[in-house]
Amino acid sequence: MDIKEGRSRIGVGVMLLALALAAAPAWAGARDALRFSPANGVQVQADLAEDGLIDVQILPAGTRQRLPAAQDADGQSQLSSEDIDFDGYPDLVARAPVGQVNEAVAVYRYDARQARLTALVPTTHGQEQCGGLMGLAVEAATRTLTSSCRSGPMWYVDVYRYNGPALYLYRAERMSMLGDALDAVVAVKQPDDSGPLAVWSTFDAAGKVLETAIADGLEAPRSGVPLQPVSGRVVPERLALYARPGDTATRRYLVAGDTVALLDERDGWVQVRYANPTHGAIVGWVNGIAP
């Protein structure tokens, strides 16, 4: 086993352990029936039905509902009450393992105006990676929700936060397609315990991309602070710096030894930022698959 393969396996092991630890508190109290109070003077009785739905009764209003549950291959799931929206009251959560390592999650919050439970559906503008609240972890300290999933050999992470009562996609990760060819263009030095490189993006509530950065794909960036891209040193004597990926003409160049921050990746092209001592920050794209 070579060094890179070993690092990859270590990284996957770290992610699996993190997911297990994150899910443990929720599953420890999970069951197929529970009673909880989502607001002062309100009681919810939730029971898993044989058809895979959740039978809900809300008192004193007397509201009855049948809600879809997250289901495993056998149509089963487990219920728990967790404070998902940080209002000090628990919400209804259904969790079920899907595949070997993924976990489907459905969340329902109490709507006092309707005296009903309503599904928590985040706004993502189609930029989420997991397609739902998978493997949901609640981070009370940062008031964020982290969704994680695996597709093939790749791990993905979506981070959500609230804008008022609405949940939106705050950060997302897509694995970088950069290979060994990048070493001939920009040499990136990472700690031995780092995972594969990934492109992290930060969004506002309207879905606008605020920033991107290439960083460790197995360690979610700290919430509330700017993304910290990895850096590398230019290898060729002259490295063309283009305005856009795929361009063939430019008058801008970097030289061997220049230190650049890696910001984004598209089809093997890498967006970098160079801190020019005279002209300030210079941003452009380099061909990461051909020197």
PDB file of C-alpha atoms in Angstrom:
ATOM      1  CA  MET A   1       0.000   0.000   0.000  1.00  0.00           C
ATOM      2  CA  ASP A   2       1.495   3.337  -1.020  1.00  0.00           C
ATOM      3  CA  ILE A   3       1.398   6.496   1.094  1.00  0.00           C
ATOM      4  CA  LYS A   4      -1.485   8.119  -0.798  1.00  0.00           C
ATOM      5  CA  GLU A   5      -3.645   5.015  -0.540  1.00  0.00           C
ATOM      6  CA  GLY A   6      -2.871   4.789   3.164  1.00  0.00           C
ATOM      7  CA  ARG A   7      -3.861   8.416   3.722  1.00  0.00           C
ATOM      8  CA  SER A   8      -7.108   7.850   1.827  1.00  0.00           C
ATOM      9  CA  ARG A   9      -8.019   4.884   4.002  1.00  0.00           C
ATOM     10  CA  ILE A  10      -7.109   6.756   7.175  1.00  0.00           C
ATOM     11  CA  GLY A  11      -9.245   9.690   6.041  1.00  0.00           C
ATOM     12  CA  VAL A  12     -12.267   7.492   5.380  1.00  0.00           C
ATOM     13  CA  GLY A  13     -11.786   5.871   8.769  1.00  0.00           C
ATOM     14  CA  VAL A  14     -11.747   9.255  10.461  1.00  0.00           C
ATOM     15  CA  MET A  15     -14.953  10.276   8.685  1.00  0.00           C
ATOM     16  CA  LEU A  16     -16.697   7.022   9.633  1.00  0.00           C
ATOM     17  CA  LEU A  17     -15.738   7.507  13.266  1.00  0.00           C
ATOM     18  CA  ALA A  18     -16.946  11.112  13.202  1.00  0.00           C
ATOM     19  CA  LEU A  19     -20.285  10.092  11.733  1.00  0.00           C
ATOM     20  CA  ALA A  20     -20.728   7.378  14.330  1.00  0.00           C
ATOM     21  CA  LEU A  21     -19.984   9.750  17.188  1.00  0.00           C
ATOM     22  CA  ALA A  22     -22.289  12.422  15.767  1.00  0.00           C
ATOM     23  CA  ALA A  23     -25.202  10.022  15.358  1.00  0.00           C
ATOM     24  CA  ALA A  24     -24.769   8.181  18.673  1.00  0.00           C
ATOM     25  CA  PRO A  25     -26.631  10.644  20.959  1.00  0.00           C
ATOM     26  CA  ALA A  26     -29.685  10.707  18.676  1.00  0.00           C
ATOM     27  CA  TRP A  27     -29.894   6.947  18.220  1.00  0.00           C
ATOM     28  CA  ALA A  28     -29.293   6.320  21.910  1.00  0.00           C
ATOM     29  CA  GLY A  29     -32.736   7.770  22.700  1.00  0.00           C
ATOM     30  CA  ALA A  30     -34.469   6.673  19.499  1.00  0.00           C
ATOM     31  CA  ARG A  31     -37.504   4.393  19.563  1.00  0.00           C
ATOM     32  CA  ASP A  32     -40.684   3.585  17.654  1.00  0.00           C
ATOM     33  CA  ALA A  33     -42.988   5.602  19.935  1.00  0.00           C
ATOM     34  CA  LEU A  34     -42.469   8.706  22.022  1.00  0.00           C
ATOM     35  CA  ARG A  35     -44.193  11.555  23.761  1.00  0.00           C
ATOM     36  CA  PHE A  36     -42.722  15.065  23.989  1.00  0.00           C
ATOM     37  CA  SER A  37     -43.672  18.717  24.437  1.00  0.00           C
ATOM     38  CA  PRO A  38     -42.824  20.986  21.467  1.00  0.00           C
ATOM     39  CA  ALA A  39     -44.234  24.107  23.184  1.00  0.00           C
ATOM     40  CA  ASN A  40     -45.647  25.164  26.539  1.00  0.00           C
ATOM     41  CA  GLY A  41     -48.858  23.278  27.263  1.00  0.00           C
ATOM     42  CA  VAL A  42     -48.609  21.126  24.121  1.00  0.00           C
ATOM     43  CA  GLN A  43     -48.044  17.372  24.030  1.00  0.00           C
ATOM     44  CA  VAL A  44     -47.219  15.238  20.993  1.00  0.00           C
ATOM     45  CA  GLN A  45     -47.692  11.493  20.860  1.00  0.00           C
ATOM     46  CA  ALA A  46     -45.865   9.913  17.900  1.00  0.00           C
ATOM     47  CA  ASP A  47     -46.015   6.220  16.936  1.00  0.00           C
ATOM     48  CA  LEU A  48     -44.531   4.355  13.996  1.00  0.00           C
ATOM     49  CA  ALA A  49     -47.237   2.567  12.040  1.00  0.00           C
ATOM     50  CA  GLU A  50     -46.829  -0.738  10.218  1.00  0.00           C
ATOM     51  CA  ASP A  51     -47.036   1.025   6.853  1.00  0.00           C
ATOM     52  CA  GLY A  52     -43.919   3.086   7.655  1.00  0.00           C
ATOM     53  CA  LEU A  53     -45.786   6.307   8.410  1.00  0.00           C
ATOM     54  CA  ILE A  54     -45.801   8.167  11.719  1.00  0.00           C
ATOM     55  CA  ASP A  55     -49.126   8.465  13.514  1.00  0.00           C
ATOM     56  CA  VAL A  56     -49.197  11.776  15.393  1.00  0.00           C
ATOM     57  CA  GLN A  57     -51.678  13.146  17.909  1.00  0.00           C
ATOM     58  CA  ILE A  58     -51.298  16.692  19.260  1.00  0.00           C
ATOM     59  CA  LEU A  59     -53.016  17.708  22.493  1.00  0.00           C
ATOM     60  CA  PRO A  60     -54.959  19.681  23.616  1.00  0.00           C
ATOM     61  CA  ALA A  61     -55.828  20.684  20.014  1.00  0.00           C
ATOM     62  CA  GLY A  62     -56.701  17.087  19.135  1.00  0.00           C
ATOM     63  CA  THR A  63     -54.884  17.322  15.786  1.00  0.00           C
ATOM     64  CA  ARG A  64     -54.123  13.989  14.134  1.00  0.00           C
ATOM     65  CA  GLN A  65     -51.583  13.521  11.347  1.00  0.00           C
ATOM     66  CA  ARG A  66     -49.904  10.730   9.376  1.00  0.00           C
ATOM     67  CA  LEU A  67     -46.395  11.790   8.392  1.00  0.00           C
ATOM     68  CA  PRO A  68     -43.767  10.140   6.158  1.00  0.00           C
ATOM     69  CA  ALA A  69     -40.819   8.715   8.093  1.00  0.00           C
ATOM     70  CA  ALA A  70     -37.252   8.125   7.003  1.00  0.00           C
ATOM     71  CA  GLN A  71     -37.168   4.416   6.134  1.00  0.00           C
ATOM     72  CA  ASP A  72     -34.534   1.727   5.772  1.00  0.00           C
ATOM     73  CA  ALA A  73     -34.715  -1.139   3.285  1.00  0.00           C
ATOM     74  CA  ASP A  74     -37.347  -2.838   5.438  1.00  0.00           C
ATOM     75  CA  GLY A  75     -39.476   0.298   5.739  1.00  0.00           C
ATOM     76  CA  GLN A  76     -38.457   0.857   9.342  1.00  0.00           C
ATOM     77  CA  SER A  77     -37.137   3.905  11.179  1.00  0.00           C
ATOM     78  CA  GLN A  78     -36.534   5.149  14.702  1.00  0.00           C
ATOM     79  CA  LEU A  79     -38.024   8.233  16.343  1.00  0.00           C
ATOM     80  CA  SER A  80     -36.384  10.751  18.635  1.00  0.00           C
ATOM     81  CA  SER A  81     -37.096  14.239  19.942  1.00  0.00           C
ATOM     82  CA  GLU A  82     -34.257  16.727  19.325  1.00  0.00           C
ATOM     83  CA  ASP A  83     -34.039  20.511  19.317  1.00  0.00           C
ATOM     84  CA  ILE A  84     -33.280  21.019  15.624  1.00  0.00           C
ATOM     85  CA  ASP A  85     -34.185  24.728  15.366  1.00  0.00           C
ATOM     86  CA  PHE A  86     -32.522  25.884  18.612  1.00  0.00           C
ATOM     87  CA  ASP A  87     -35.716  27.318  20.125  1.00  0.00           C
ATOM     88  CA  GLY A  88     -35.363  25.401  23.380  1.00  0.00           C
ATOM     89  CA  TYR A  89     -38.092  22.849  22.509  1.00  0.00           C
ATOM     90  CA  PRO A  90     -37.683  19.405  20.923  1.00  0.00           C
ATOM     91  CA  ASP A  91     -38.748  18.552  17.387  1.00  0.00           C
ATOM     92  CA  LEU A  92     -39.767  15.197  15.949  1.00  0.00           C
ATOM     93  CA  VAL A  93     -36.943  13.367  14.170  1.00  0.00           C
ATOM     94  CA  ALA A  94     -37.086  10.071  12.271  1.00  0.00           C
ATOM     95  CA  ARG A  95     -33.805   8.349  11.331  1.00  0.00           C
ATOM     96  CA  ALA A  96     -33.077   5.218   9.324  1.00  0.00           C
ATOM     97  CA  PRO A  97     -29.850   3.656   7.979  1.00  0.00           C
ATOM     98  CA  VAL A  98     -29.723   3.461   4.185  1.00  0.00           C
ATOM     99  CA  GLY A  99     -26.924   1.686   2.376  1.00  0.00           C
ATOM    100  CA  GLN A 100     -23.839   0.778   4.360  1.00  0.00           C
ATOM    101  CA  VAL A 101     -22.976   4.102   5.996  1.00  0.00           C
ATOM    102  CA  ASN A 102     -25.654   6.657   5.080  1.00  0.00           C
ATOM    103  CA  GLU A 103     -28.575   7.697   7.260  1.00  0.00           C
ATOM    104  CA  ALA A 104     -31.833   9.207   6.014  1.00  0.00           C
ATOM    105  CA  VAL A 105     -33.436  11.796   8.289  1.00  0.00           C
ATOM    106  CA  ALA A 106     -36.873  13.442   8.393  1.00  0.00           C
ATOM    107  CA  VAL A 107     -37.570  16.378  10.736  1.00  0.00           C
ATOM    108  CA  TYR A 108     -40.930  17.860  11.786  1.00  0.00           C
ATOM    109  CA  ARG A 109     -41.364  21.106  13.729  1.00  0.00           C
ATOM    110  CA  TYR A 110     -44.431  22.304  15.604  1.00  0.00           C
ATOM    111  CA  ASP A 111     -46.389  25.140  13.966  1.00  0.00           C
ATOM    112  CA  ALA A 112     -48.351  26.864  16.751  1.00  0.00           C
ATOM    113  CA  ARG A 113     -50.627  28.735  14.329  1.00  0.00           C
ATOM    114  CA  GLN A 114     -51.843  25.529  12.723  1.00  0.00           C
ATOM    115  CA  ALA A 115     -51.364  23.284  15.774  1.00  0.00           C
ATOM    116  CA  ARG A 116     -49.629  20.847  13.418  1.00  0.00           C
ATOM    117  CA  LEU A 117     -46.200  19.396  12.739  1.00  0.00           C
ATOM    118  CA  THR A 118     -44.628  20.596   9.485  1.00  0.00           C
ATOM    119  CA  ALA A 119     -41.668  19.115   7.618  1.00  0.00           C
ATOM    120  CA  LEU A 120     -38.348  20.938   7.830  1.00  0.00           C
ATOM    121  CA  VAL A 121     -37.347  21.511   4.197  1.00  0.00           C
ATOM    122  CA  PRO A 122     -34.183  23.577   3.747  1.00  0.00           C
ATOM    123  CA  THR A 123     -33.666  26.014   0.896  1.00  0.00           C
ATOM    124  CA  THR A 124     -30.705  24.819  -1.166  1.00  0.00           C
ATOM    125  CA  HIS A 125     -31.120  26.317  -4.663  1.00  0.00           C
ATOM    126  CA  GLY A 126     -30.027  22.911  -5.956  1.00  0.00           C
ATOM    127  CA  GLN A 127     -26.489  23.271  -4.614  1.00  0.00           C
ATOM    128  CA  GLU A 128     -26.611  20.675  -1.844  1.00  0.00           C
ATOM    129  CA  GLN A 129     -24.588  17.489  -2.272  1.00  0.00           C
ATOM    130  CA  CYS A 130     -26.535  14.970  -0.168  1.00  0.00           C
ATOM    131  CA  GLY A 131     -30.036  15.621  -1.525  1.00  0.00           C
ATOM    132  CA  GLY A 132     -31.576  15.922   1.930  1.00  0.00           C
ATOM    133  CA  LEU A 133     -30.821  15.956   5.632  1.00  0.00           C
ATOM    134  CA  MET A 134     -28.623  12.854   5.636  1.00  0.00           C
ATOM    135  CA  GLY A 135     -26.730  11.782   8.745  1.00  0.00           C
ATOM    136  CA  LEU A 136     -27.888  14.956  10.454  1.00  0.00           C
ATOM    137  CA  ALA A 137     -25.700  16.320  13.266  1.00  0.00           C
ATOM    138  CA  VAL A 138     -26.859  19.240  15.420  1.00  0.00           C
ATOM    139  CA  GLU A 139     -24.169  21.771  16.396  1.00  0.00           C
ATOM    140  CA  ALA A 140     -25.714  23.856  19.173  1.00  0.00           C
ATOM    141  CA  ALA A 141     -22.550  25.912  19.769  1.00  0.00           C
ATOM    142  CA  THR A 142     -22.565  27.254  16.200  1.00  0.00           C
ATOM    143  CA  ARG A 143     -26.336  26.897  15.611  1.00  0.00           C
ATOM    144  CA  THR A 144     -25.716  24.866  12.478  1.00  0.00           C
ATOM    145  CA  LEU A 145     -26.895  21.524  11.126  1.00  0.00           C
ATOM    146  CA  THR A 146     -24.446  19.271   9.311  1.00  0.00           C
ATOM    147  CA  SER A 147     -25.615  16.744   6.738  1.00  0.00           C
ATOM    148  CA  SER A 148     -23.126  14.146   5.491  1.00  0.00           C
ATOM    149  CA  CYS A 149     -23.307  11.301   3.013  1.00  0.00           C
ATOM    150  CA  ARG A 150     -21.226   8.974   0.899  1.00  0.00           C
ATOM    151  CA  SER A 151     -21.653   8.268  -2.801  1.00  0.00           C
ATOM    152  CA  GLY A 152     -19.266   5.663  -4.160  1.00  0.00           C
ATOM    153  CA  PRO A 153     -15.786   6.461  -2.798  1.00  0.00           C
ATOM    154  CA  MET A 154     -16.652  10.137  -2.194  1.00  0.00           C
ATOM    155  CA  TRP A 155     -17.818  11.801   1.002  1.00  0.00           C
ATOM    156  CA  TYR A 156     -19.924  14.965   0.913  1.00  0.00           C
ATOM    157  CA  VAL A 157     -20.905  17.493   3.564  1.00  0.00           C
ATOM    158  CA  ASP A 158     -23.669  20.140   3.605  1.00  0.00           C
ATOM    159  CA  VAL A 159     -23.855  22.682   6.424  1.00  0.00           C
ATOM    160  CA  TYR A 160     -27.124  24.504   7.139  1.00  0.00           C
ATOM    161  CA  ARG A 161     -28.008  27.525   9.238  1.00  0.00           C
ATOM    162  CA  TYR A 162     -31.180  29.504   9.928  1.00  0.00           C
ATOM    163  CA  ASN A 163     -32.276  32.820   8.478  1.00  0.00           C
ATOM    164  CA  GLY A 164     -35.109  33.544  10.868  1.00  0.00           C
ATOM    165  CA  PRO A 165     -37.296  30.409  10.872  1.00  0.00           C
ATOM    166  CA  ALA A 166     -36.066  29.291   7.436  1.00  0.00           C
ATOM    167  CA  LEU A 167     -33.212  26.811   7.094  1.00  0.00           C
ATOM    168  CA  TYR A 168     -30.825  27.396   4.199  1.00  0.00           C
ATOM    169  CA  LEU A 169     -27.673  25.844   2.771  1.00  0.00           C
ATOM    170  CA  TYR A 170     -24.770  27.740   4.308  1.00  0.00           C
ATOM    171  CA  ARG A 171     -21.813  25.669   3.132  1.00  0.00           C
ATOM    172  CA  ALA A 172     -21.317  22.690   0.864  1.00  0.00           C
ATOM    173  CA  GLU A 173     -18.426  20.520  -0.212  1.00  0.00           C
ATOM    174  CA  ARG A 174     -17.692  18.877  -3.531  1.00  0.00           C
ATOM    175  CA  MET A 175     -14.716  16.615  -3.904  1.00  0.00           C
ATOM    176  CA  SER A 176     -11.967  17.960  -6.118  1.00  0.00           C
ATOM    177  CA  MET A 177     -11.069  16.048  -9.271  1.00  0.00           C
ATOM    178  CA  LEU A 178      -7.447  17.196  -9.058  1.00  0.00           C
ATOM    179  CA  GLY A 179      -4.957  14.384  -9.459  1.00  0.00           C
ATOM    180  CA  ASP A 180      -1.213  13.895  -9.258  1.00  0.00           C
ATOM    181  CA  ALA A 181      -0.743  16.131 -12.322  1.00  0.00           C
ATOM    182  CA  LEU A 182      -1.305  19.157 -10.097  1.00  0.00           C
ATOM    183  CA  ASP A 183       2.024  18.456  -8.370  1.00  0.00           C
ATOM    184  CA  ALA A 184       3.818  19.431 -11.581  1.00  0.00           C
ATOM    185  CA  VAL A 185       2.003  22.786 -11.627  1.00  0.00           C
ATOM    186  CA  VAL A 186       1.435  23.778  -7.992  1.00  0.00           C
ATOM    187  CA  ALA A 187       3.042  21.760  -5.208  1.00  0.00           C
ATOM    188  CA  VAL A 188       0.647  21.525  -2.257  1.00  0.00           C
ATOM    189  CA  LYS A 189       1.960  20.332   1.096  1.00  0.00           C
ATOM    190  CA  GLN A 190      -0.607  18.923   3.488  1.00  0.00           C
ATOM    191  CA  PRO A 191      -0.309  17.352   6.943  1.00  0.00           C
ATOM    192  CA  ASP A 192      -0.001  13.566   6.915  1.00  0.00           C
ATOM    193  CA  ASP A 193      -3.449  13.129   8.456  1.00  0.00           C
ATOM    194  CA  SER A 194      -5.225  15.309   5.871  1.00  0.00           C
ATOM    195  CA  GLY A 195      -7.991  13.939   3.703  1.00  0.00           C
ATOM    196  CA  PRO A 196      -8.447  14.418  -0.056  1.00  0.00           C
ATOM    197  CA  LEU A 197      -8.814  17.977  -1.300  1.00  0.00           C
ATOM    198  CA  ALA A 198     -12.334  19.349  -1.734  1.00  0.00           C
ATOM    199  CA  VAL A 199     -13.895  22.598  -2.880  1.00  0.00           C
ATOM    200  CA  TRP A 200     -15.885  24.300  -0.113  1.00  0.00           C
ATOM    201  CA  SER A 201     -18.433  27.001  -0.934  1.00  0.00           C
ATOM    202  CA  THR A 202     -20.222  29.471   1.335  1.00  0.00           C
ATOM    203  CA  PHE A 203     -23.708  30.722   0.339  1.00  0.00           C
ATOM    204  CA  ASP A 204     -26.019  33.458   1.528  1.00  0.00           C
ATOM    205  CA  ALA A 205     -29.716  32.810   2.169  1.00  0.00           C
ATOM    206  CA  ALA A 206     -30.528  33.639  -1.479  1.00  0.00           C
ATOM    207  CA  GLY A 207     -28.104  30.982  -2.758  1.00  0.00           C
ATOM    208  CA  LYS A 208     -25.407  33.407  -3.911  1.00  0.00           C
ATOM    209  CA  VAL A 209     -21.873  32.024  -3.670  1.00  0.00           C
ATOM    210  CA  LEU A 210     -19.942  34.257  -1.278  1.00  0.00           C
ATOM    211  CA  GLU A 211     -16.598  32.448  -1.358  1.00  0.00           C
ATOM    212  CA  THR A 212     -14.911  29.218  -2.359  1.00  0.00           C
ATOM    213  CA  ALA A 213     -11.757  27.534  -1.136  1.00  0.00           C
ATOM    214  CA  ILE A 214      -9.956  24.249  -1.720  1.00  0.00           C
ATOM    215  CA  ALA A 215      -9.276  22.611   1.642  1.00  0.00           C
ATOM    216  CA  ASP A 216      -9.296  19.318   3.532  1.00  0.00           C
ATOM    217  CA  GLY A 217     -12.315  17.319   2.411  1.00  0.00           C
ATOM    218  CA  LEU A 218     -12.717  15.476   5.714  1.00  0.00           C
ATOM    219  CA  GLU A 219     -12.693  18.445   8.072  1.00  0.00           C
ATOM    220  CA  ALA A 220     -15.593  20.884   7.923  1.00  0.00           C
ATOM    221  CA  PRO A 221     -14.469  24.525   8.156  1.00  0.00           C
ATOM    222  CA  ARG A 222     -15.296  26.481  11.286  1.00  0.00           C
ATOM    223  CA  SER A 223     -18.697  28.121  11.093  1.00  0.00           C
ATOM    224  CA  GLY A 224     -18.847  31.901  11.031  1.00  0.00           C
ATOM    225  CA  VAL A 225     -15.280  32.483   9.866  1.00  0.00           C
ATOM    226  CA  PRO A 226     -13.928  32.837   6.296  1.00  0.00           C
ATOM    227  CA  LEU A 227     -12.824  29.716   4.471  1.00  0.00           C
ATOM    228  CA  GLN A 228      -9.099  28.970   4.711  1.00  0.00           C
ATOM    229  CA  PRO A 229      -7.730  27.607   1.406  1.00  0.00           C
ATOM    230  CA  VAL A 230      -4.662  25.408   1.184  1.00  0.00           C
ATOM    231  CA  SER A 231      -1.626  27.001  -0.405  1.00  0.00           C
ATOM    232  CA  GLY A 232       1.046  25.759  -2.770  1.00  0.00           C
ATOM    233  CA  ARG A 233       4.170  26.841  -4.594  1.00  0.00           C
ATOM    234  CA  VAL A 234       4.388  27.306  -8.356  1.00  0.00           C
ATOM    235  CA  VAL A 235       6.646  24.668  -9.922  1.00  0.00           C
ATOM    236  CA  PRO A 236       7.266  25.683 -13.603  1.00  0.00           C
ATOM    237  CA  GLU A 237       9.578  28.604 -14.381  1.00  0.00           C
ATOM    238  CA  ARG A 238       6.567  30.391 -15.922  1.00  0.00           C
ATOM    239  CA  LEU A 239       2.955  29.412 -15.314  1.00  0.00           C
ATOM    240  CA  ALA A 240       0.250  31.067 -17.402  1.00  0.00           C
ATOM    241  CA  LEU A 241      -2.538  32.701 -15.384  1.00  0.00           C
ATOM    242  CA  TYR A 242      -5.823  32.916 -17.293  1.00  0.00           C
ATOM    243  CA  ALA A 243      -8.976  34.941 -16.706  1.00  0.00           C
ATOM    244  CA  ARG A 244     -11.292  31.921 -17.121  1.00  0.00           C
ATOM    245  CA  PRO A 245     -10.986  28.126 -17.299  1.00  0.00           C
ATOM    246  CA  GLY A 246     -10.256  26.964 -20.830  1.00  0.00           C
ATOM    247  CA  ASP A 247      -8.756  30.246 -22.041  1.00  0.00           C
ATOM    248  CA  THR A 248      -5.811  29.912 -24.413  1.00  0.00           C
ATOM    249  CA  ALA A 249      -4.357  33.429 -24.359  1.00  0.00           C
ATOM    250  CA  THR A 250      -3.061  35.576 -21.505  1.00  0.00           C
ATOM    251  CA  ARG A 251      -0.389  38.095 -20.696  1.00  0.00           C
ATOM    252  CA  ARG A 252      -0.235  37.192 -17.026  1.00  0.00           C
ATOM    253  CA  TYR A 253       2.216  34.690 -15.580  1.00  0.00           C
ATOM    254  CA  LEU A 254       3.334  33.322 -12.255  1.00  0.00           C
ATOM    255  CA  VAL A 255       6.929  32.237 -11.725  1.00  0.00           C
ATOM    256  CA  ALA A 256       8.548  29.328  -9.913  1.00  0.00           C
ATOM    257  CA  GLY A 257       8.398  29.715  -6.150  1.00  0.00           C
ATOM    258  CA  ASP A 258       5.364  32.005  -6.049  1.00  0.00           C
ATOM    259  CA  THR A 259       3.007  31.032  -3.214  1.00  0.00           C
ATOM    260  CA  VAL A 260      -0.660  30.842  -4.197  1.00  0.00           C
ATOM    261  CA  ALA A 261      -3.900  30.043  -2.379  1.00  0.00           C
ATOM    262  CA  LEU A 262      -6.144  27.461  -4.101  1.00  0.00           C
ATOM    263  CA  LEU A 263      -9.710  28.733  -4.356  1.00  0.00           C
ATOM    264  CA  ASP A 264     -11.725  26.641  -6.809  1.00  0.00           C
ATOM    265  CA  GLU A 265     -11.534  23.831  -9.387  1.00  0.00           C
ATOM    266  CA  ARG A 266     -13.398  23.215 -12.643  1.00  0.00           C
ATOM    267  CA  ASP A 267     -12.585  20.355 -14.991  1.00  0.00           C
ATOM    268  CA  GLY A 268      -8.947  20.282 -13.941  1.00  0.00           C
ATOM    269  CA  TRP A 269      -8.484  24.051 -13.947  1.00  0.00           C
ATOM    270  CA  VAL A 270      -7.617  25.652 -10.602  1.00  0.00           C
ATOM    271  CA  GLN A 271      -8.463  29.155  -9.469  1.00  0.00           C
ATOM    272  CA  VAL A 272      -5.599  30.626  -7.456  1.00  0.00           C
ATOM    273  CA  ARG A 273      -4.887  33.862  -5.616  1.00  0.00           C
ATOM    274  CA  TYR A 274      -1.412  35.386  -5.576  1.00  0.00           C
ATOM    275  CA  ALA A 275      -0.530  38.144  -3.131  1.00  0.00           C
ATOM    276  CA  ASN A 276       1.492  40.484  -5.365  1.00  0.00           C
ATOM    277  CA  PRO A 277       3.621  42.761  -3.152  1.00  0.00           C
ATOM    278  CA  THR A 278       3.044  45.695  -5.539  1.00  0.00           C
ATOM    279  CA  HIS A 279      -0.441  45.237  -6.975  1.00  0.00           C
ATOM    280  CA  GLY A 280      -2.171  43.324  -4.171  1.00  0.00           C
ATOM    281  CA  ALA A 281      -4.216  40.149  -4.628  1.00  0.00           C
ATOM    282  CA  ILE A 282      -4.273  38.739  -8.175  1.00  0.00           C
ATOM    283  CA  VAL A 283      -6.809  36.016  -8.978  1.00  0.00           C
ATOM    284  CA  GLY A 284      -6.807  33.801 -12.056  1.00  0.00           C
ATOM    285  CA  TRP A 285      -6.985  30.226 -13.349  1.00  0.00           C
ATOM    286  CA  VAL A 286      -4.161  27.806 -14.076  1.00  0.00           C
ATOM    287  CA  ASN A 287      -4.321  24.538 -15.965  1.00  0.00           C
ATOM    288  CA  GLY A 288      -3.975  21.943 -13.232  1.00  0.00           C
ATOM    289  CA  ILE A 289      -3.661  18.951 -15.546  1.00  0.00           C
ATOM    290  CA  ALA A 290      -0.902  20.118 -17.874  1.00  0.00           C
ATOM    291  CA  PRO A 291       2.304  22.008 -17.003  1.00  0.00           C
TER     292      PRO A 291
END
